[in-house]
GROMACS .gro file of C-alpha atoms in nm:
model
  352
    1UNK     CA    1   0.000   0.000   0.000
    2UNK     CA    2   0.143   0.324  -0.106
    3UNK     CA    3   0.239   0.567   0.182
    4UNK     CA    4  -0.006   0.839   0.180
    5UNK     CA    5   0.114   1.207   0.215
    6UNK     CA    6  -0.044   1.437   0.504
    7UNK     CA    7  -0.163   1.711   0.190
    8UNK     CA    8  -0.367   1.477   0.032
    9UNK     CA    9  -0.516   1.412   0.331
   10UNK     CA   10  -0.769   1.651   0.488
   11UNK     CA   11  -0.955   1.528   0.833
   12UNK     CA   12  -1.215   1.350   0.774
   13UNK     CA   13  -1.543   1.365   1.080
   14UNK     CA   14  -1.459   1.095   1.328
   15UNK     CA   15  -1.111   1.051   1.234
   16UNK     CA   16  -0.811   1.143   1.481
   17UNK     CA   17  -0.693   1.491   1.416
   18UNK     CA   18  -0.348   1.351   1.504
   19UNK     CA   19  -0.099   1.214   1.268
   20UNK     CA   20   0.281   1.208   1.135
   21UNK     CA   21   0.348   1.439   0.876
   22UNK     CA   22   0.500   1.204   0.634
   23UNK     CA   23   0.570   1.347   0.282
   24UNK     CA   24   0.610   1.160  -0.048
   25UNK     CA   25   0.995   1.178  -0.183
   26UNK     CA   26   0.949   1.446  -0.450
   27UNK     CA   27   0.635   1.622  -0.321
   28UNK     CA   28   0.690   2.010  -0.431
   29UNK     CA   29   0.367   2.144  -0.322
   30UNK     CA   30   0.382   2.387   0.019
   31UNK     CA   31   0.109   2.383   0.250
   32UNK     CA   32  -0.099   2.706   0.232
   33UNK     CA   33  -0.121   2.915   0.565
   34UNK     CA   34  -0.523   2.845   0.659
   35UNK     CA   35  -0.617   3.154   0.919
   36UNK     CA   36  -0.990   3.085   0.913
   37UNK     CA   37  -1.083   2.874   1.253
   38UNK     CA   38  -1.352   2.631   1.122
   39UNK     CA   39  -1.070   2.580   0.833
   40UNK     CA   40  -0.795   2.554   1.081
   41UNK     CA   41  -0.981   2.258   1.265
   42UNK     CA   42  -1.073   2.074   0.944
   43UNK     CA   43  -0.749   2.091   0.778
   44UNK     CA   44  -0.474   2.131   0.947
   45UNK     CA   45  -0.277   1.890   1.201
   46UNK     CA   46  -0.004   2.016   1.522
   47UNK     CA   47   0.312   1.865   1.496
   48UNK     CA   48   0.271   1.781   1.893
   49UNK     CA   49   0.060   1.461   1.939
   50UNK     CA   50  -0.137   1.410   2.259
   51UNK     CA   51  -0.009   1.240   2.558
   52UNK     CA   52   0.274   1.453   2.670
   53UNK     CA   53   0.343   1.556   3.015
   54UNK     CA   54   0.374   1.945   3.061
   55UNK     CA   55   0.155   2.046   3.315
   56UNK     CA   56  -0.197   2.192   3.289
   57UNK     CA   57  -0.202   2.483   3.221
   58UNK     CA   58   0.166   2.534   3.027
   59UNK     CA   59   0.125   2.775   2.742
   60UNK     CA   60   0.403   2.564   2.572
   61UNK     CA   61   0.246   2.347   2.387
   62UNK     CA   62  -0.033   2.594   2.290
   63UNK     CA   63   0.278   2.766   2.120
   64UNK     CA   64   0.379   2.439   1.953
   65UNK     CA   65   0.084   2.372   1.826
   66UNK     CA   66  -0.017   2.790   1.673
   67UNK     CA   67   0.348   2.725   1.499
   68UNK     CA   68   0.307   2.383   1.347
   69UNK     CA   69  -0.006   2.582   1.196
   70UNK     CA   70   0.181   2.782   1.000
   71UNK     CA   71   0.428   2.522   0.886
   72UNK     CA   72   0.450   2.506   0.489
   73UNK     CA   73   0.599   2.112   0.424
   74UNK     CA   74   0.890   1.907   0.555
   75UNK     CA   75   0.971   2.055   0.884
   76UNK     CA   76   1.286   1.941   1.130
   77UNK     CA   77   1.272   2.063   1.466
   78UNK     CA   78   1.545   2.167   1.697
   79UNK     CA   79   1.451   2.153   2.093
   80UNK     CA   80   1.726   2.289   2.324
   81UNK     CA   81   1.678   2.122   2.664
   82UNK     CA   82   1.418   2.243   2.848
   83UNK     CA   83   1.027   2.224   3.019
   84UNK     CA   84   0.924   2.112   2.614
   85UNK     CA   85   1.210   1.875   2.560
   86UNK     CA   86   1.189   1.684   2.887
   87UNK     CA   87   0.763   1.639   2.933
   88UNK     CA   88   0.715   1.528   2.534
   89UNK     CA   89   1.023   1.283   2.488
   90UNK     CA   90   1.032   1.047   2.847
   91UNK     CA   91   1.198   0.772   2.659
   92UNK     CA   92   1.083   0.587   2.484
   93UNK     CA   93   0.780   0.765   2.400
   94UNK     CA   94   0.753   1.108   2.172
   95UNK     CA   95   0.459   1.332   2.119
   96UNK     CA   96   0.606   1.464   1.820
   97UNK     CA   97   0.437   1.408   1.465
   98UNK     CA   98   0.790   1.524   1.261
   99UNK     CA   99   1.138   1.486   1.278
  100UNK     CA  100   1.315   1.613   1.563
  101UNK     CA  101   1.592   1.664   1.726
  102UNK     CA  102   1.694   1.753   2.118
  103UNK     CA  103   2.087   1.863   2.215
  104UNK     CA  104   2.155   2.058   2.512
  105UNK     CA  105   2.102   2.425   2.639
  106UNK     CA  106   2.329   2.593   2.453
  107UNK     CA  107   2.366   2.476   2.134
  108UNK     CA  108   2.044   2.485   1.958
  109UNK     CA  109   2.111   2.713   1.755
  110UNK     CA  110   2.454   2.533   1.650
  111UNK     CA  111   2.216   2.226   1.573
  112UNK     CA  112   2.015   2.386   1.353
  113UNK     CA  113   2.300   2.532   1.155
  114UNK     CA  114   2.447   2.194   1.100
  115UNK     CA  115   2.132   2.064   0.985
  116UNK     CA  116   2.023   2.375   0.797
  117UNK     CA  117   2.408   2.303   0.599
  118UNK     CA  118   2.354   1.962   0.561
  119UNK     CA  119   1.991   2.024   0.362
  120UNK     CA  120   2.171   2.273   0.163
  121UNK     CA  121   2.415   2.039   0.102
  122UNK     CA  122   2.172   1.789  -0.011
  123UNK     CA  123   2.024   2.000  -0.224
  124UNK     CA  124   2.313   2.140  -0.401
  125UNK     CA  125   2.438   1.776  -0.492
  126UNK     CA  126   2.067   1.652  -0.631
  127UNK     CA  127   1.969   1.452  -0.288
  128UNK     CA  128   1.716   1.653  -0.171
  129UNK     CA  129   1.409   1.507  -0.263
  130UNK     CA  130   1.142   1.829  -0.152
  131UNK     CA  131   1.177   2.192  -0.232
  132UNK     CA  132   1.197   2.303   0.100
  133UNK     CA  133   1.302   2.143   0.432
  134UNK     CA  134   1.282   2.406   0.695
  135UNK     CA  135   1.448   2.378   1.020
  136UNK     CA  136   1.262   2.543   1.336
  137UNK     CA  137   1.430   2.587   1.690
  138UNK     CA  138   1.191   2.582   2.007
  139UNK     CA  139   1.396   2.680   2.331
  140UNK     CA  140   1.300   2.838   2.640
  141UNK     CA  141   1.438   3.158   2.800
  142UNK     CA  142   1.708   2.939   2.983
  143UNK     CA  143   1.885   2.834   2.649
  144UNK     CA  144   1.865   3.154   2.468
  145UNK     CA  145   1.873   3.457   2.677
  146UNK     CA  146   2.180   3.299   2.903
  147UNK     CA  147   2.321   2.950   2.795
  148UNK     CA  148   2.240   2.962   2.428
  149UNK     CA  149   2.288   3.334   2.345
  150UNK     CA  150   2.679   3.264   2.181
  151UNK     CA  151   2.537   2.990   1.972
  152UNK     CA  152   2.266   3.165   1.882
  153UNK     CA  153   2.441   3.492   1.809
  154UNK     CA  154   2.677   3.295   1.577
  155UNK     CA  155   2.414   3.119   1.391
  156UNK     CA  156   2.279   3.458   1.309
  157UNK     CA  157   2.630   3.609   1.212
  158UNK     CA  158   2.643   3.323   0.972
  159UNK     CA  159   2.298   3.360   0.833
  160UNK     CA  160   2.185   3.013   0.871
  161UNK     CA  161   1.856   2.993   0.748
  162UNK     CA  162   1.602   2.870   1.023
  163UNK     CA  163   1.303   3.004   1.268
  164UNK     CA  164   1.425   3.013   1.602
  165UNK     CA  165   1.120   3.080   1.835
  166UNK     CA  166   1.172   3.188   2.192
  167UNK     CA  167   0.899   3.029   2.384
  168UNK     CA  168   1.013   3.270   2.771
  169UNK     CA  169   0.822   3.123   3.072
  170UNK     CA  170   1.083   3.350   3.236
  171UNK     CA  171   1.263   3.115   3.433
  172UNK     CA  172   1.438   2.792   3.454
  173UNK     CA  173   1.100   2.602   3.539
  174UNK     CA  174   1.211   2.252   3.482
  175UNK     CA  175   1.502   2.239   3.706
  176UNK     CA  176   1.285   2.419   4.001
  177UNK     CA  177   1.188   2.759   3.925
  178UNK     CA  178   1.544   2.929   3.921
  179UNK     CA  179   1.563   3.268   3.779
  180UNK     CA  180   1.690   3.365   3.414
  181UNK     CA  181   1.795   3.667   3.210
  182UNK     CA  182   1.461   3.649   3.072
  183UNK     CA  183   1.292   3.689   3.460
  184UNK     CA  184   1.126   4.037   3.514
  185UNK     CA  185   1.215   4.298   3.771
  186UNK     CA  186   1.086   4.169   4.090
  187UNK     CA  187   0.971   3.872   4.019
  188UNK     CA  188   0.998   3.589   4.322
  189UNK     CA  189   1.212   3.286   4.214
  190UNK     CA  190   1.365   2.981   4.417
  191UNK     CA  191   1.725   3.215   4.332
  192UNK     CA  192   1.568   3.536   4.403
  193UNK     CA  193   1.326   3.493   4.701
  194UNK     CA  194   1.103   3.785   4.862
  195UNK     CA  195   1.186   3.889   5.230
  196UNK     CA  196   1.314   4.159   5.410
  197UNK     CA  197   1.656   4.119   5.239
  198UNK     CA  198   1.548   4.073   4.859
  199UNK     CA  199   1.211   4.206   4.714
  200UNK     CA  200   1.265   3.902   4.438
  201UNK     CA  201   1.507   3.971   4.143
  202UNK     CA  202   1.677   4.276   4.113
  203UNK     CA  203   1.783   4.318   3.770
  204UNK     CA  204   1.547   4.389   3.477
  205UNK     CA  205   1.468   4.173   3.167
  206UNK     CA  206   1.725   4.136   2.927
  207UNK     CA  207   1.578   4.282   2.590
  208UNK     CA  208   1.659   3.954   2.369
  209UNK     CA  209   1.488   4.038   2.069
  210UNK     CA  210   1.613   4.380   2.045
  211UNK     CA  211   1.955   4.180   2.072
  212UNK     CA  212   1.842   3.981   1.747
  213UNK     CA  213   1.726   4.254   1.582
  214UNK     CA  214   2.085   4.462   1.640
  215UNK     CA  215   2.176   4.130   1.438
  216UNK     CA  216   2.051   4.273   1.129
  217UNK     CA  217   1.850   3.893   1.048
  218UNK     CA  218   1.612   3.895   0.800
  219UNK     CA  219   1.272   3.884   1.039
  220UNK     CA  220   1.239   3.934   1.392
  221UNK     CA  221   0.909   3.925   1.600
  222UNK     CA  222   0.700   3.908   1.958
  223UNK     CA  223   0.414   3.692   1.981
  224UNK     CA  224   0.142   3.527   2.248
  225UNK     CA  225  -0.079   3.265   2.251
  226UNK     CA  226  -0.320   3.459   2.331
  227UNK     CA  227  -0.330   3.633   2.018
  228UNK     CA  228  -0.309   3.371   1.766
  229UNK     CA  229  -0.345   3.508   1.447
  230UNK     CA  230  -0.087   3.725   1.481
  231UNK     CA  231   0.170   3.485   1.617
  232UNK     CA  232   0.074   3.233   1.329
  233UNK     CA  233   0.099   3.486   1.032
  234UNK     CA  234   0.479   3.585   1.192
  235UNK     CA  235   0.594   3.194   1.186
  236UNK     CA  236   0.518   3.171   0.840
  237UNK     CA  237   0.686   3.482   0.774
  238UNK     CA  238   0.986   3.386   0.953
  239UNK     CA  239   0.990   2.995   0.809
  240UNK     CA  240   0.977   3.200   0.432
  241UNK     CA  241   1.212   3.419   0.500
  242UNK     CA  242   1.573   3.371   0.378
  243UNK     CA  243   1.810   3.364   0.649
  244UNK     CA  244   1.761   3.336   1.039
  245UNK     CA  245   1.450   3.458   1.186
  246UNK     CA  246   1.379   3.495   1.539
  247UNK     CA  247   1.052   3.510   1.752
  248UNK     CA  248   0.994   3.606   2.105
  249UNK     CA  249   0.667   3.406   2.198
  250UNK     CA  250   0.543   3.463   2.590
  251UNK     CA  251   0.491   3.152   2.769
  252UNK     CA  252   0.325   3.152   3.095
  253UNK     CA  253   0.427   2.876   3.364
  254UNK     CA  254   0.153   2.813   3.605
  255UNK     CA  255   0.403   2.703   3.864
  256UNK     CA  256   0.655   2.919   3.798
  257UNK     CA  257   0.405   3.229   3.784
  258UNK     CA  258   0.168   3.101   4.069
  259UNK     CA  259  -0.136   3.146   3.869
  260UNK     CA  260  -0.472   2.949   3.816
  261UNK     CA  261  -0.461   2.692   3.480
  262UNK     CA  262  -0.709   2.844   3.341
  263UNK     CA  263  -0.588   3.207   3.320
  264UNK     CA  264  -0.268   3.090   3.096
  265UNK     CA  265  -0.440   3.311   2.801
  266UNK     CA  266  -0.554   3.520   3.037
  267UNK     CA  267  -0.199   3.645   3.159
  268UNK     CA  268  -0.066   3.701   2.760
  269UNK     CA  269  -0.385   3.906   2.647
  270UNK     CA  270  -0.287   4.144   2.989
  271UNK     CA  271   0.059   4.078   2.878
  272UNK     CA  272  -0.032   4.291   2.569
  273UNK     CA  273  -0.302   4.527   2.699
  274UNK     CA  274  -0.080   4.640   3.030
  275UNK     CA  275   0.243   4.713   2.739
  276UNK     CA  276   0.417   4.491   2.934
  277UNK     CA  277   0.478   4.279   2.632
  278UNK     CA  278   0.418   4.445   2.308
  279UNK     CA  279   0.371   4.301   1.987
  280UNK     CA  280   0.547   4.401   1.703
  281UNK     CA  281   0.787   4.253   1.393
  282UNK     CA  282   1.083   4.406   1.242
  283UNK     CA  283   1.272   4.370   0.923
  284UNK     CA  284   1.552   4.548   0.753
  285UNK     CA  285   1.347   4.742   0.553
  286UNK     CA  286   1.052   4.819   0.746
  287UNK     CA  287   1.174   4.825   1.052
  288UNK     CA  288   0.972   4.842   1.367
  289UNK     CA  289   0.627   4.764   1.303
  290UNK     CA  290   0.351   4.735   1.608
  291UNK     CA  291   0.107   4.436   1.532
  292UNK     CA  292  -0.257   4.347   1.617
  293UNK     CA  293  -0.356   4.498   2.034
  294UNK     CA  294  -0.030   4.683   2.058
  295UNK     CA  295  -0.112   4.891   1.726
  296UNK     CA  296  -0.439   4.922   1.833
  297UNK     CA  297  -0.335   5.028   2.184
  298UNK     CA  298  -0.072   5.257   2.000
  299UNK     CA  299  -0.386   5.442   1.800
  300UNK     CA  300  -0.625   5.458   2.119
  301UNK     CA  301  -0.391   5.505   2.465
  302UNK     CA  302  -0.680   5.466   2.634
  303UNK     CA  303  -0.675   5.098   2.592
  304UNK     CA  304  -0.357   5.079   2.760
  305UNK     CA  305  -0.394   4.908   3.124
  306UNK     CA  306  -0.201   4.932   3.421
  307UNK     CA  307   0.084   4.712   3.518
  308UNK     CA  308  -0.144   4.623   3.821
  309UNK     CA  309  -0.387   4.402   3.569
  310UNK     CA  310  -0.059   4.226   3.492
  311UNK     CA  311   0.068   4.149   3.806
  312UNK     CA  312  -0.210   4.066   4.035
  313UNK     CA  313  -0.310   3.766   3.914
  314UNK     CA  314   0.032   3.583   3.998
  315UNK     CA  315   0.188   3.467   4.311
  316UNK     CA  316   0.530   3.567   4.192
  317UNK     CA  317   0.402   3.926   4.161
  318UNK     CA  318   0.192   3.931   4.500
  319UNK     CA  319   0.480   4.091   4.748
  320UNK     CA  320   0.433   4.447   4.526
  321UNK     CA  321   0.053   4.464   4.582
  322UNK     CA  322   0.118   4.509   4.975
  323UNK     CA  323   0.109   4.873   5.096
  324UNK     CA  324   0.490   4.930   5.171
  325UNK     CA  325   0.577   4.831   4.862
  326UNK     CA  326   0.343   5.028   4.643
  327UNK     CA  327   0.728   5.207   4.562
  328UNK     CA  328   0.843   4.888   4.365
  329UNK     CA  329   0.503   4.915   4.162
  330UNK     CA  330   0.554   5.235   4.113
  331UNK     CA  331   0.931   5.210   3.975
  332UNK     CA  332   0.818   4.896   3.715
  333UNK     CA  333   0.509   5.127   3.579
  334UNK     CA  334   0.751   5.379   3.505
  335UNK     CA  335   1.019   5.127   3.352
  336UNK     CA  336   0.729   4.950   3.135
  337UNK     CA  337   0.604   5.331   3.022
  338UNK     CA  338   0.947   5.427   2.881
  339UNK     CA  339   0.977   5.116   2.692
  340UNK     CA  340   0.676   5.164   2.539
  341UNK     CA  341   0.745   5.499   2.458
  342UNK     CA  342   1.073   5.395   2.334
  343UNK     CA  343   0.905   5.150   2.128
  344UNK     CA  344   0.618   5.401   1.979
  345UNK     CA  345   0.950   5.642   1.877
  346UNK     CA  346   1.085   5.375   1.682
  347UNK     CA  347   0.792   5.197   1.530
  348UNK     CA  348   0.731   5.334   1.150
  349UNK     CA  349   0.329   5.253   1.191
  350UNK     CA  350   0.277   5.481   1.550
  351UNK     CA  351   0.115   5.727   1.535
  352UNK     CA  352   0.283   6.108   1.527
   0.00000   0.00000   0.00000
């Protein structure tokens, strides 16, 4: 029985959604980007499978899935070590539906460009048997704003061409909640505890995809769950791209944050609506653009929330709420405004 190729095969009622993407040697078609829902939930499979083990609640695999949406054919994935890597490969099972590979914390990104050379090697000597085989990176904030940042900074030096997306739960989460470069301003961590000596970490956020885009790479982006369309529509731009692309996806941690399972969308749309986390792409030639809420925000101010809306619905956050701290608040309102600012002053779509 021939093998039957995942393109010729939309879901069909009563049939798992689920399946490896297997492709036909010589299949040259590309997958088109579907951004209507009822669409989306007829035709198009995740490349995560059910079964894994990340917590209830993780906004990681919500992430994997959006992306998978938006991939166009034969896809390899890269997965630094980390929350993703460890809960969907416990040996010997995998809940992944393409080929994939895991290395360790900081290399990723050196991964990728071996693998990204070795398809272009392929292809220059007639071996290749699709059009395109694109490489995509998932690693958390561990791997890429601390251990993984040389490899990652080479890769995009070199220009190897691949989609590295970011997926920051803002903390080491799998090893026991430690805190990262990607860790906000005051956040409580098992490293950076609240008390009368520390009011949680100290240091702000490193701005990681403003380091990318001082890279010069073809496409950098932020993206949320939450706001799916958006964060789709940037993967595919970053997978067609030619040369690295980068995306900073936020990606809340339950434990990590102290927050209910069912507010992990919750916490990205206020994420977006407080300015904490704006949304925006860049590319050589545009530069700065503001996407979806945050352009909206950008045109009406008044949409804009306080940092408060943010913040109080996670236990990390809970020590600046009190009275004799209202200080702190005050301090990481006024560091989120002149980011934003900073951010409308450079965007080419705020308004004047």
């Amino acid at each position: 029985m021939p093998a039957q190729t995942l393109p010729q095969i939309p879901i069909k009622k009563g049939e798992p959604a689920y399946k490896l993407w297997i492709f036909e040697p010589g299949w040259k078609g590309e997958l088109p980007l579907i951004l209507n829902l009822r669409q989306m939930a007829e035709q198009k499979r995740p490349a995560i499978l059910p079964g894994h083990r990340l917590c209830a609640g993780c906004a990681a695999p919500i992430i994997v899935k959006l992306a998978s949406f938006a991939f166009r054919g034969p896809t390899i994935v890269v997965n630094a070590t980390g929350c993703l890597e460890v809960a969907t490969t416990i040996f010997p099972y995998t809940s992944w539906a393409v080929p994939w590979i895991h290395n360790a914390f900081e290399n990723s990104a050196a991964t990728a460009s071996g693998v990204e050379s070795a398809i272009k090697a392929f292809k220059k000597t007639g071996r290749l048997q699709w059009d395109h085989v694109d490489v995509v990176v998932f690693a958390g904030d561990g791997g890429t704003f601390d251990i993984g940042l040389q490899s990652l900074s080479g890769a995009a030096e070199r220009g190897h061409d691949f989609l590295y997306i970011l997926y920051d739960n803002e903390a080491y989460m799998n090893t026991g909640i430690q805190r990262s470069g990607g860790t906000p301003k005051y956040a409580w961590t098992t490293t950076s505890p609240v008390g009368t000596v520390l009011p949680g970490k100290t240091q702000n956020k490193k701005p990681i995809a403003d380091i990318m885009v001082a890279h010069r790479i073809p496409y950098v982006a932020t993206a949320t769950p939450a706001h799916w369309l958006d964060f789709i529509k940037k993967v595919r731009k970053g997978i067609e791209v030619n040369g690295p692309a980068f995306i900073h996806a936020l990606s809340s941690c339950d434990r990590g944050w102290r927050h209910d399972t069912s507010l992990t969308i919750e916490i990205s749309r206020r994420a977006v609506d407080t300015c904490y986390f704006p949304l925006w792409e860049w590319t050589p030639k545009t530069g700065y653009l503001l996407t979806d809420r945050s352009l909206a925000i950008a045109r009406n101010p008044k949409l804009k929330q306080p940092i408060e809306k943010f913040l109080e619905i996670q236990g990390r956050f809970r020590h600046l709420l009190k009275p004799e701290n209202r200080h702190l608040l005050r301090e990481l309102q006024e560091y989120v405004d002149s980011v934003w600012e900073d951010l409308l002053n450079r965007a080419a779509n705020a308004p004047r």
